[in-house]
mmCIF file of C-alpha atoms and ligand atoms in Angstrom:
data_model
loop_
_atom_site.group_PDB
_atom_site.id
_atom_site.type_symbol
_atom_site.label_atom_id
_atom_site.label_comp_id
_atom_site.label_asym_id
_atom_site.label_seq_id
_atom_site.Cartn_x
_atom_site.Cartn_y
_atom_site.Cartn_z
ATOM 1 C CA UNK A 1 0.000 0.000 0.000
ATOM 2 C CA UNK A 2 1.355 3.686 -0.983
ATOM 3 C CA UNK A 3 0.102 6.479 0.970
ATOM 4 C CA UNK A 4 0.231 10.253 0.813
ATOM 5 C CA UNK A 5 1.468 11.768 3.654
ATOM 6 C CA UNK A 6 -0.246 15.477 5.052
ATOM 7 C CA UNK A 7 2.199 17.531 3.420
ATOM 8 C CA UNK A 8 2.816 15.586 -0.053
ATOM 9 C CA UNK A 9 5.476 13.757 -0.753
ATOM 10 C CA UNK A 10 4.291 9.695 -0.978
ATOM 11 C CA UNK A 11 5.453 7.324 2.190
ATOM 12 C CA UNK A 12 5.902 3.683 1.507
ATOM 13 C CA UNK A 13 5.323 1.044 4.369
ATOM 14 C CA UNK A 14 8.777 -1.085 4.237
ATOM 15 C CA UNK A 15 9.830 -3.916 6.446
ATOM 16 C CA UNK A 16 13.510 -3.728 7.020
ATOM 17 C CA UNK A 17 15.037 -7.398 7.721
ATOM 18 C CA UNK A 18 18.335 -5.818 9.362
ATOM 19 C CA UNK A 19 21.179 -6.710 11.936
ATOM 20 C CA UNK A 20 24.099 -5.419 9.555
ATOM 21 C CA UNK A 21 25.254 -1.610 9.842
ATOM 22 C CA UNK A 22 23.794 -1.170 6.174
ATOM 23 C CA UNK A 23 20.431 -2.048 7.481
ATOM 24 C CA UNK A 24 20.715 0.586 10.361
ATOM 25 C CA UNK A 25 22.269 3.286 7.736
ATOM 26 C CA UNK A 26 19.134 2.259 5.675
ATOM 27 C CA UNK A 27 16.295 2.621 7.569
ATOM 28 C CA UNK A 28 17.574 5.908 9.040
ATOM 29 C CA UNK A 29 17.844 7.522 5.382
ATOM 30 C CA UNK A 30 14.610 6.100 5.044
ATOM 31 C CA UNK A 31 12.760 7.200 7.810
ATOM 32 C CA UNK A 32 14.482 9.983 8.646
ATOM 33 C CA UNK A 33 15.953 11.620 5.000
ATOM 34 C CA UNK A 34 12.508 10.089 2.677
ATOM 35 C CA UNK A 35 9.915 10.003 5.258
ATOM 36 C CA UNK A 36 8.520 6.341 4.486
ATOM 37 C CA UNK A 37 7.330 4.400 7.672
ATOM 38 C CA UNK A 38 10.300 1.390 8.672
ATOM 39 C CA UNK A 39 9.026 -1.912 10.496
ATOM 40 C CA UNK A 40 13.162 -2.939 11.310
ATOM 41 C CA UNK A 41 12.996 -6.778 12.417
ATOM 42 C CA UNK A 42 15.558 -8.209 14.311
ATOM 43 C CA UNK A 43 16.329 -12.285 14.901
ATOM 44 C CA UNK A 44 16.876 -11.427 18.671
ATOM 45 C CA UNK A 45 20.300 -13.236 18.529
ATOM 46 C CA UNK A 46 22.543 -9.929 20.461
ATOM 47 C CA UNK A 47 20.821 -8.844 23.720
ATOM 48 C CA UNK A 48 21.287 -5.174 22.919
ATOM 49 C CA UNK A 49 21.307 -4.562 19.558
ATOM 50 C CA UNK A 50 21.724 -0.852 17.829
ATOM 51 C CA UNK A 51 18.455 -0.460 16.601
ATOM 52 C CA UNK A 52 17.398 2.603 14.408
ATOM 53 C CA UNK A 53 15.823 5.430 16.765
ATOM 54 C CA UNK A 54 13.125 6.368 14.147
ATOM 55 C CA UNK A 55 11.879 3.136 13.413
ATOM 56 C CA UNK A 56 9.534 0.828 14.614
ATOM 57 C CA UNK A 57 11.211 -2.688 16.214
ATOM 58 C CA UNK A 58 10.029 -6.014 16.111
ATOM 59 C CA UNK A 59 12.314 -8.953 17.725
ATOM 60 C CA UNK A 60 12.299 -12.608 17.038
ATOM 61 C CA UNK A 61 11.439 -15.211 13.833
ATOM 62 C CA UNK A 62 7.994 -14.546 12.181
ATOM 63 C CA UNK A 63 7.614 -18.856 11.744
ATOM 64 C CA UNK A 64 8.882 -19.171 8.377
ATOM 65 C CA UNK A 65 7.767 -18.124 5.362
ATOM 66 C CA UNK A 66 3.820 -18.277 6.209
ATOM 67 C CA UNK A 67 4.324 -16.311 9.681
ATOM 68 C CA UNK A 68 6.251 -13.511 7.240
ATOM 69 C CA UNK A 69 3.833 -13.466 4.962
ATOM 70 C CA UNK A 70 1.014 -12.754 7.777
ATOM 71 C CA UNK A 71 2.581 -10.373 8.798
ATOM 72 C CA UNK A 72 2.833 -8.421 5.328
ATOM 73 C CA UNK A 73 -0.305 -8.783 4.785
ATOM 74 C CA UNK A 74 -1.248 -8.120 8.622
ATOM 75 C CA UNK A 75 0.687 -4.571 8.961
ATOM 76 C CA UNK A 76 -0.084 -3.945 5.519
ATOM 77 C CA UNK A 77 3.397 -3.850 4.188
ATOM 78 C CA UNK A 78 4.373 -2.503 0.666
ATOM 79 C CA UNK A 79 7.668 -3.259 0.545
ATOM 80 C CA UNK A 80 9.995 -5.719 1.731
ATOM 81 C CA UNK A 81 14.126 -5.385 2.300
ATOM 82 C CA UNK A 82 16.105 -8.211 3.110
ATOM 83 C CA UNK A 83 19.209 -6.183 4.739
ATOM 84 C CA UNK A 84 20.144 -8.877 6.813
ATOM 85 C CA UNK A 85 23.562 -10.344 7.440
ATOM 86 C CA UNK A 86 25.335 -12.452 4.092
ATOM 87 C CA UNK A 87 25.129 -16.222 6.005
ATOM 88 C CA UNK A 88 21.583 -15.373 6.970
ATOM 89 C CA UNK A 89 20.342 -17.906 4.250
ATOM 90 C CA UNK A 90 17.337 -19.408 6.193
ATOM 91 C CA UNK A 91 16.067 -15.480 6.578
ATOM 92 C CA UNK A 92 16.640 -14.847 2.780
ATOM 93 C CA UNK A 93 15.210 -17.519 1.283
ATOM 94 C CA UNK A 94 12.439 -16.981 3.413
ATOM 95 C CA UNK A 95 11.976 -13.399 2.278
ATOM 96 C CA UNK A 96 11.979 -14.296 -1.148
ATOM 97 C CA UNK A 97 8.805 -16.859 -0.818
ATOM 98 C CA UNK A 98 6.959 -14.578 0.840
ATOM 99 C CA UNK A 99 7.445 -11.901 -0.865
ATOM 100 C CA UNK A 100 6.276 -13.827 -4.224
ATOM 101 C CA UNK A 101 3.542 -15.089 -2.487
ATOM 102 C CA UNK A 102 2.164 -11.828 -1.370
ATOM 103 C CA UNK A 103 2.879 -9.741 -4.508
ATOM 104 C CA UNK A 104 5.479 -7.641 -2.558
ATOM 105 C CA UNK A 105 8.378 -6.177 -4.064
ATOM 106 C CA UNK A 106 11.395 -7.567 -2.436
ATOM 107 C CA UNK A 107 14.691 -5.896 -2.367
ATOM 108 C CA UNK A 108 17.904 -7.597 -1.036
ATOM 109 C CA UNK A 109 20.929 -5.207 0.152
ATOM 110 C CA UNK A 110 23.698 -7.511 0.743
ATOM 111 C CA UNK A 111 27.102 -5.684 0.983
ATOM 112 C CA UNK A 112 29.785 -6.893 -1.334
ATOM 113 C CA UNK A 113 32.443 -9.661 0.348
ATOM 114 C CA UNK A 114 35.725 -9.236 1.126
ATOM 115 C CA UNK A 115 38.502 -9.074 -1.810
ATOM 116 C CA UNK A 116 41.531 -10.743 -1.740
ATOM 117 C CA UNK A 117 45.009 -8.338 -1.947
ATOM 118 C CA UNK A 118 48.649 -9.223 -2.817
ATOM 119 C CA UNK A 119 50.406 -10.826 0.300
ATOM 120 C CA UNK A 120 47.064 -12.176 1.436
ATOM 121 C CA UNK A 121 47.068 -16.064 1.779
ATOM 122 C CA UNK A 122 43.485 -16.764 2.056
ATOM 123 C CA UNK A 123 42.458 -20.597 1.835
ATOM 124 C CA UNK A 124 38.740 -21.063 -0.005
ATOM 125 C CA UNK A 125 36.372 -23.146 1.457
ATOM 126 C CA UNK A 126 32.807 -23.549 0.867
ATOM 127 C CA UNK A 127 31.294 -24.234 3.796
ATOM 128 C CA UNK A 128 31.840 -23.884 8.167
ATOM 129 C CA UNK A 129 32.269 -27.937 7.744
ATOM 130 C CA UNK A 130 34.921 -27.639 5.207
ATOM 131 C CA UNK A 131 36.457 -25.076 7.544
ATOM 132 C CA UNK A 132 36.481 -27.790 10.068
ATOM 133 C CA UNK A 133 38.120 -30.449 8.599
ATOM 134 C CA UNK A 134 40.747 -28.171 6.824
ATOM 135 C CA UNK A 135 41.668 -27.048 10.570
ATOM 136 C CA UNK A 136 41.489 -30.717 11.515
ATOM 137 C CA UNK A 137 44.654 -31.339 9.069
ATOM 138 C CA UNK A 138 46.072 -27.580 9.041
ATOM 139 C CA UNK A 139 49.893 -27.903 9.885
ATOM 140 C CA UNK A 140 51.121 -24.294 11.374
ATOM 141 C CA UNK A 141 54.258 -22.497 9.114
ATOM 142 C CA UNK A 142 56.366 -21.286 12.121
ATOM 143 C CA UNK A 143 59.444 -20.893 9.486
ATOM 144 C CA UNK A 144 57.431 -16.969 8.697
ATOM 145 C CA UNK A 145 58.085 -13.814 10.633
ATOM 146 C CA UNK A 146 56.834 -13.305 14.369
ATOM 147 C CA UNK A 147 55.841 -17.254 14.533
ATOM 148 C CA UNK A 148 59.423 -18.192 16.509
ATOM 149 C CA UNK A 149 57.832 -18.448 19.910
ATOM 150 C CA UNK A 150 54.159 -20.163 18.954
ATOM 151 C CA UNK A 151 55.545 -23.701 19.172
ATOM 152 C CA UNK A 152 56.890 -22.777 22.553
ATOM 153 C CA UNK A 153 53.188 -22.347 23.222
ATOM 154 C CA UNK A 154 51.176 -24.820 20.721
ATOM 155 C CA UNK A 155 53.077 -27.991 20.125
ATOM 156 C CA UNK A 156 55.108 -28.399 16.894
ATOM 157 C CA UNK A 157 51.987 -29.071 14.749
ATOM 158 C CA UNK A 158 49.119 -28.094 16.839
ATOM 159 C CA UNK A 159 47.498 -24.813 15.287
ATOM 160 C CA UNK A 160 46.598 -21.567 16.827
ATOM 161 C CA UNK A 161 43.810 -20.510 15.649
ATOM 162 C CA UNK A 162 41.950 -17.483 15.869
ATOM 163 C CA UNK A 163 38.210 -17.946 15.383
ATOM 164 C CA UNK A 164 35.704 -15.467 14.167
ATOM 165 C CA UNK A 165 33.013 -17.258 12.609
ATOM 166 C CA UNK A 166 30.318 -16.067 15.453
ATOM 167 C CA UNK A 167 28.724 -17.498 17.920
ATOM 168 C CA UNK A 168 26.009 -18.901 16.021
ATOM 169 C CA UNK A 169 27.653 -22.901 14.815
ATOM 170 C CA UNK A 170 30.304 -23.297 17.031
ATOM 171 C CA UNK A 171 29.506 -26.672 17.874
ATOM 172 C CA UNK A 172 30.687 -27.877 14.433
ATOM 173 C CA UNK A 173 34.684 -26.767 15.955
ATOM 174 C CA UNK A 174 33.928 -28.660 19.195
ATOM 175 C CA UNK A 175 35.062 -32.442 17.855
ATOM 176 C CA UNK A 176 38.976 -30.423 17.291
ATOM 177 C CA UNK A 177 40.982 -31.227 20.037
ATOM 178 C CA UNK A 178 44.202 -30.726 18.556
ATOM 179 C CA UNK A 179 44.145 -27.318 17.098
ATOM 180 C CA UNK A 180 44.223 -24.144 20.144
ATOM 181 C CA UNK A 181 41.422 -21.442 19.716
ATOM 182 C CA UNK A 182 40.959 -18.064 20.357
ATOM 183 C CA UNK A 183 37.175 -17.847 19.698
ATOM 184 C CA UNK A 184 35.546 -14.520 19.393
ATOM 185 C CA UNK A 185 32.249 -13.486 19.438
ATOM 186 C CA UNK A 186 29.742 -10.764 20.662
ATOM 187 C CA UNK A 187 27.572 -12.761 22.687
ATOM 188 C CA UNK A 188 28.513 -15.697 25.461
ATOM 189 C CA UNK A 189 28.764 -19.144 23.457
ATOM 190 C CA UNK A 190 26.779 -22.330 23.477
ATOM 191 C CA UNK A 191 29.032 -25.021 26.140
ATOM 192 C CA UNK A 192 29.841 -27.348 23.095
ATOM 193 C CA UNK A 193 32.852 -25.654 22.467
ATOM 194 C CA UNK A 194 36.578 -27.155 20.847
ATOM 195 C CA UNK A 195 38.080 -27.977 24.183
ATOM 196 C CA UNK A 196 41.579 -25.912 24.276
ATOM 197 C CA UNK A 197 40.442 -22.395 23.989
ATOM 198 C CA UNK A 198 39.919 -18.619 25.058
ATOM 199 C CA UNK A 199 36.921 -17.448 24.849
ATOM 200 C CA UNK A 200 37.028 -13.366 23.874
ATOM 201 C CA UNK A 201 33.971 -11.184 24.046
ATOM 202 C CA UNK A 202 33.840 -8.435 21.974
ATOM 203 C CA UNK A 203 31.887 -6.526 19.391
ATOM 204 C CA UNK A 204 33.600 -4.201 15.938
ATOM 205 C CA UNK A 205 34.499 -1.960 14.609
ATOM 206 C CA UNK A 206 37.977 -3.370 15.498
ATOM 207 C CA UNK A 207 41.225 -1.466 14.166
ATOM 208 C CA UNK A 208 44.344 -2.817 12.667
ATOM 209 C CA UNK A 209 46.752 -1.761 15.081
ATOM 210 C CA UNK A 210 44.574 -3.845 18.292
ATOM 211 C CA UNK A 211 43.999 -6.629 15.708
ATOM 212 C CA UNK A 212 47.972 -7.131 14.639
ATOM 213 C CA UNK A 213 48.560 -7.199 18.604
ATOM 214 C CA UNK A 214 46.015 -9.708 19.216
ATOM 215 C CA UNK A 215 47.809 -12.122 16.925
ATOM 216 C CA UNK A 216 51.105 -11.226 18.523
ATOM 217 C CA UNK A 217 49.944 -12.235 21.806
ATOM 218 C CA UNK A 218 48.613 -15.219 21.186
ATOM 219 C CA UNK A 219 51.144 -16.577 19.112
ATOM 220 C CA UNK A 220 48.063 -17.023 16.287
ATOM 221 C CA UNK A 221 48.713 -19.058 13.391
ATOM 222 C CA UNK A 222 45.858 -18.993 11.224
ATOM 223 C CA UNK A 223 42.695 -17.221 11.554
ATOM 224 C CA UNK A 224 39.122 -18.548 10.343
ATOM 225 C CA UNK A 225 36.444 -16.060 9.048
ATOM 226 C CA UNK A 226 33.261 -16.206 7.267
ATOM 227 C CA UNK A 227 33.559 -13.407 3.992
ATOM 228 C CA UNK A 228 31.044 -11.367 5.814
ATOM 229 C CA UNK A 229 32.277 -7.960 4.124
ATOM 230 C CA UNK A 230 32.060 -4.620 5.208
ATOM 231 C CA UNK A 231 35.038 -2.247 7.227
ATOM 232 C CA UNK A 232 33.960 -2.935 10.605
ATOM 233 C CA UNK A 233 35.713 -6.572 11.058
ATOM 234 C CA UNK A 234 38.248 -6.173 8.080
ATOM 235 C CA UNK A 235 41.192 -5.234 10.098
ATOM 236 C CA UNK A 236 42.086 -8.946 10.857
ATOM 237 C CA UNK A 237 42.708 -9.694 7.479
ATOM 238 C CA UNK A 238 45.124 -6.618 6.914
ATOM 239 C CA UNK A 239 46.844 -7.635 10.369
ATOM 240 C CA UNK A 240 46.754 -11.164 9.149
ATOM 241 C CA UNK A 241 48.482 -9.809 5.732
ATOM 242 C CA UNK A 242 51.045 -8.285 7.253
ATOM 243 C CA UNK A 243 52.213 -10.889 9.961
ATOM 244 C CA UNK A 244 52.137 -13.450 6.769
ATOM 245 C CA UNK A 245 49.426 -15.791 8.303
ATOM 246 C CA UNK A 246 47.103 -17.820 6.192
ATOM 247 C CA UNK A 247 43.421 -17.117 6.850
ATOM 248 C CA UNK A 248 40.432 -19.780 5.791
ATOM 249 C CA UNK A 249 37.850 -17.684 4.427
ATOM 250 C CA UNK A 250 34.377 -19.029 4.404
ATOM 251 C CA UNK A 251 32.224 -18.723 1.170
ATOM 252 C CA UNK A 252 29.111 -17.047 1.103
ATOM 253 C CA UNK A 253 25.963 -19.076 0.787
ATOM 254 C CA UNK A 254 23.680 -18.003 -2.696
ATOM 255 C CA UNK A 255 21.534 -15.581 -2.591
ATOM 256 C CA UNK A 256 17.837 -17.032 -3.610
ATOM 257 C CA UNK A 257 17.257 -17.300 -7.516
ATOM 258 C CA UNK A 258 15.855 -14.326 -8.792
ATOM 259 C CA UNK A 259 16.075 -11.876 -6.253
ATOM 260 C CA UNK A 260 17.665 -8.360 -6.891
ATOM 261 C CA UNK A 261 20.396 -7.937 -4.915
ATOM 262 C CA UNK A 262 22.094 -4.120 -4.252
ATOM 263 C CA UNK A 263 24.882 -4.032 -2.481
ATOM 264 C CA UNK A 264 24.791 0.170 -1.086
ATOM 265 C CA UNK A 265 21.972 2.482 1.313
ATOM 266 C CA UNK A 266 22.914 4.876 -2.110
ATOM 267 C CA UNK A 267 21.744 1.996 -4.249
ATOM 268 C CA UNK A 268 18.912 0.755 -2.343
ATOM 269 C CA UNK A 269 17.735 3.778 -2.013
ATOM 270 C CA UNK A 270 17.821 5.000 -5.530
ATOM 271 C CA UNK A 271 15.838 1.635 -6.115
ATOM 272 C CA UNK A 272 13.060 2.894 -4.424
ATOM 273 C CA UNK A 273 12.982 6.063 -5.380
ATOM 274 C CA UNK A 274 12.607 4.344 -9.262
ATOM 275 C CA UNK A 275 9.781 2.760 -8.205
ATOM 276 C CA UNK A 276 6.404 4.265 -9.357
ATOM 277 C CA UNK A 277 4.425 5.707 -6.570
ATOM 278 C CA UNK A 278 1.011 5.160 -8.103
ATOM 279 C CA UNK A 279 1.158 8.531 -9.317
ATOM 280 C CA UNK A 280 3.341 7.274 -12.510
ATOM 281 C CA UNK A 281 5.527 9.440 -11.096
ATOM 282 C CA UNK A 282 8.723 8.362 -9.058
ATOM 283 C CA UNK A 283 10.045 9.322 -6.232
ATOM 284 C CA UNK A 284 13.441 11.711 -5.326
ATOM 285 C CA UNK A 285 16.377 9.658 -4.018
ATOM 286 C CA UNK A 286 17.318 11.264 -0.729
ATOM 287 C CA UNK A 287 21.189 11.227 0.247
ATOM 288 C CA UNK A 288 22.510 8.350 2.045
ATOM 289 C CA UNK A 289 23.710 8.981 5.576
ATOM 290 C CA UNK A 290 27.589 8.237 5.808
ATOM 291 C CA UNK A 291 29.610 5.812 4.050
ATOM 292 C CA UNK A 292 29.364 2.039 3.174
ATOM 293 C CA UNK A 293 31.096 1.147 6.089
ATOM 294 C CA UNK A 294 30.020 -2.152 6.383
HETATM 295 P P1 NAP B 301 19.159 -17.509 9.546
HETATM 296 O O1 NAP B 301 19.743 -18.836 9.850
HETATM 297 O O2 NAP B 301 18.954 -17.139 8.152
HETATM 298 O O3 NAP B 301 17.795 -17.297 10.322
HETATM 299 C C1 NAP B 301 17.226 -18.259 11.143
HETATM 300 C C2 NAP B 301 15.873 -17.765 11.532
HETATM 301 O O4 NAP B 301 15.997 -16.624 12.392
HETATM 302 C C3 NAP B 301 15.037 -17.272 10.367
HETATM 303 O O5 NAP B 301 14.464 -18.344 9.674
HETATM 304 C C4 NAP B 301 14.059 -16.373 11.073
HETATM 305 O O6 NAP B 301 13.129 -17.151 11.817
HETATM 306 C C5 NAP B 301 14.944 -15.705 12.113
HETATM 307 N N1 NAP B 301 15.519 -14.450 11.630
HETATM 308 C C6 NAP B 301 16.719 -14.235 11.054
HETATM 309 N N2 NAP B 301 16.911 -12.946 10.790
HETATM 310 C C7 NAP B 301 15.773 -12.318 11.178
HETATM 311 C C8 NAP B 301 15.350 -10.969 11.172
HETATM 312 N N3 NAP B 301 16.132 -9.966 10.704
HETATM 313 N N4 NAP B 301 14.106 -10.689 11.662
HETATM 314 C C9 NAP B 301 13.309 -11.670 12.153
HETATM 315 N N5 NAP B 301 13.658 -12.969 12.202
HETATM 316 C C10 NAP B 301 14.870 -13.280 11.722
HETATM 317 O O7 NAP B 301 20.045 -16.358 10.203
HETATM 318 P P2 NAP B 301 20.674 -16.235 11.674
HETATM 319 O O8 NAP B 301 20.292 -17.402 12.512
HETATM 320 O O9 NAP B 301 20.375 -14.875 12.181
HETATM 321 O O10 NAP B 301 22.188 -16.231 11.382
HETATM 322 C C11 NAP B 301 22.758 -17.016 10.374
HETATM 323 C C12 NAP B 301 24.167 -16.579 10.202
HETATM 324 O O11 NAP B 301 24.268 -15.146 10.084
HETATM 325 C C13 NAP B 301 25.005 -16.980 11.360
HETATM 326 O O12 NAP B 301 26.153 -17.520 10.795
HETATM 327 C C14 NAP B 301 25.299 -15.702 12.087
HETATM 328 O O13 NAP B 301 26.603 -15.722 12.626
HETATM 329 C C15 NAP B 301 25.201 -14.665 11.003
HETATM 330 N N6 NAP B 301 24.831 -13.372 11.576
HETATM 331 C C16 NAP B 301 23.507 -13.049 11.781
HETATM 332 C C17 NAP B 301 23.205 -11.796 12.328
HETATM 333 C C18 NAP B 301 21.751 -11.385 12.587
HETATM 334 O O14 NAP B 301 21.557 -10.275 13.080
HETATM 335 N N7 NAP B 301 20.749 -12.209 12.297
HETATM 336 C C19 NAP B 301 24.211 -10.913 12.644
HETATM 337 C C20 NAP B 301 25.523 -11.274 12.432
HETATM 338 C C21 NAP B 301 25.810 -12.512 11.899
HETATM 339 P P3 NAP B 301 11.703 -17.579 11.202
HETATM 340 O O15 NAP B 301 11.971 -18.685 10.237
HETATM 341 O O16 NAP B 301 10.948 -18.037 12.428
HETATM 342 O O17 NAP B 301 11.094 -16.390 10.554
#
């Protein structure tokens, strides 16, 4: 539904799927810079979460794909936006059936994943499994700079690894009792947890100069990372460039068929501005708040 606001200019009822910075950056140019009413829905995973200040919340699953498209249908939704964060599959494919099954337009903003530099030594792997069982035969290089003192601290072949994957499928690590981890996350883990490790709480942006020392400290040999994107957690990989240490990047999971997929506020928002209003006319792109920062 498309409605005219008092003073003119059309407002468009969107539900925001967010819990990335873009999704934040989003709904405030939205609500704040366009006027259009935001429903921002959150999974409920981080106790407390930076939420918006001009939107509307909402906290928890809707039940799938039916429950979401209630709810559409229910708060009378025109739009949908799938903001959420890259390894949120369930969530996205979700969004996409119920968007086709209520007629809604459905618009994914998914921010582009990391690129790989000269010097980096990134290892591929398709999956948080594959991660697992390339950790369960990963041999450490001490032989490169800064790595004289990790065997001191390790074993000769037993890995350091820092671990950055989230909170969210730990359990897969827990069977590794060789490798040592230095898990990090923002919220307390689950118990089944790898059984040598630190357990670090902590939330981004993180800088380059805290990140380098973290690997310093503990003697880190590899680090493991899902290719979530964006600036605030990309300092690990610079620090892990420069100390020459090999870091197992996790590949995205595919986006559902179909869908189209932005990956900027400026874009997303210039995709609804395109839209026609009802009038035949469409509406003015406002300016997007800040950078793409991730
Ligand atoms: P998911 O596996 O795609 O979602 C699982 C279920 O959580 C969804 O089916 C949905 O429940 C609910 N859900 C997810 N996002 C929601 C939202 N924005 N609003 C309302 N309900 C939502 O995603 P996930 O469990 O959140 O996380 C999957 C991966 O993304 C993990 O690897 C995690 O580390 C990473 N991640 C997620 C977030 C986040 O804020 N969600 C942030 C950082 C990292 P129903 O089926 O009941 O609707």
């Amino acid at each position: 539904m498309t409605v005219s606001a008092p003073d003119g200019p059309l407002t468009t009822r969107i539900l925001l799927l967010g819990g990335t910075d873009q999704a934040r950056r989003l709904a405030a140019a939205l609500t704040e810079g366009a006027g259009h009413e935001v429903l921002y829905s959150l999974a409920g995973r981080v106790r407390e979460p930076r939420v918006p200040p001009s939107c509307r919340v909402r906290v928890g699953g809707f039940g799938g794909p039916d429950g979401l498209a209630a709810l559409l249908r229910a708060e009378r939704i025109d739009t949908l936006i799938d903001a959420t964060h890259p390894f949120a599959a369930r969530m996205s494919a979700s969004a996409a059936t119920a968007a086709a099954a209520t007629g809604r337009p459905l618009l994914v903003l998914r921010r582009p994943g990391w690129r790989e530099r000269p010097g980096d030594r990134w290892l591929r792997v398709p999956s948080l499994a594959a991660a697992v069982d390339l950790l369960d035969r990963f041999v450490p290089d001490r032989s490169v700079p800064d790595r004289s003192g990790a065997e001191s601290v390790a074993g000769a072949d037993a890995p350091r690894v820092f671990l950055t994957t989230g909170r969210g499928e730990l359990a897969l690590f827990a069977r590794l009792d060789r490798p040592w981890f230095l898990i990090r996350c923002v919220e307390p883990p689950d118990p089944a947890l790898p059984p040598r490790r630190v357990v670090l709480l902590d939330r981004g942006p993180f800088d380059i100069d805290a990140e380098r020392a973290l690997l310093r400290q503990h003697a880190i040999d590899v680090v493991v990372t899902k290719d979530s994107g964006g600036s605030m957690t990309a300092a690990k990989l610079t620090a892990a460039r420069e100390l020459g240490l090999p870091v197992v990047m996790v590949d995205r999971p595919p986006l559902p068929a179909g869908v189209h997929v932005v990956d900027s506020v400026e874009a997303a928002l210039h995709w609804l501005a395109d839209r026609p209003t009802g009038r035949g006319q469409p509406r003015r792109a406002p300016t997007a708040p800040g950078t793409d920062a991730g």
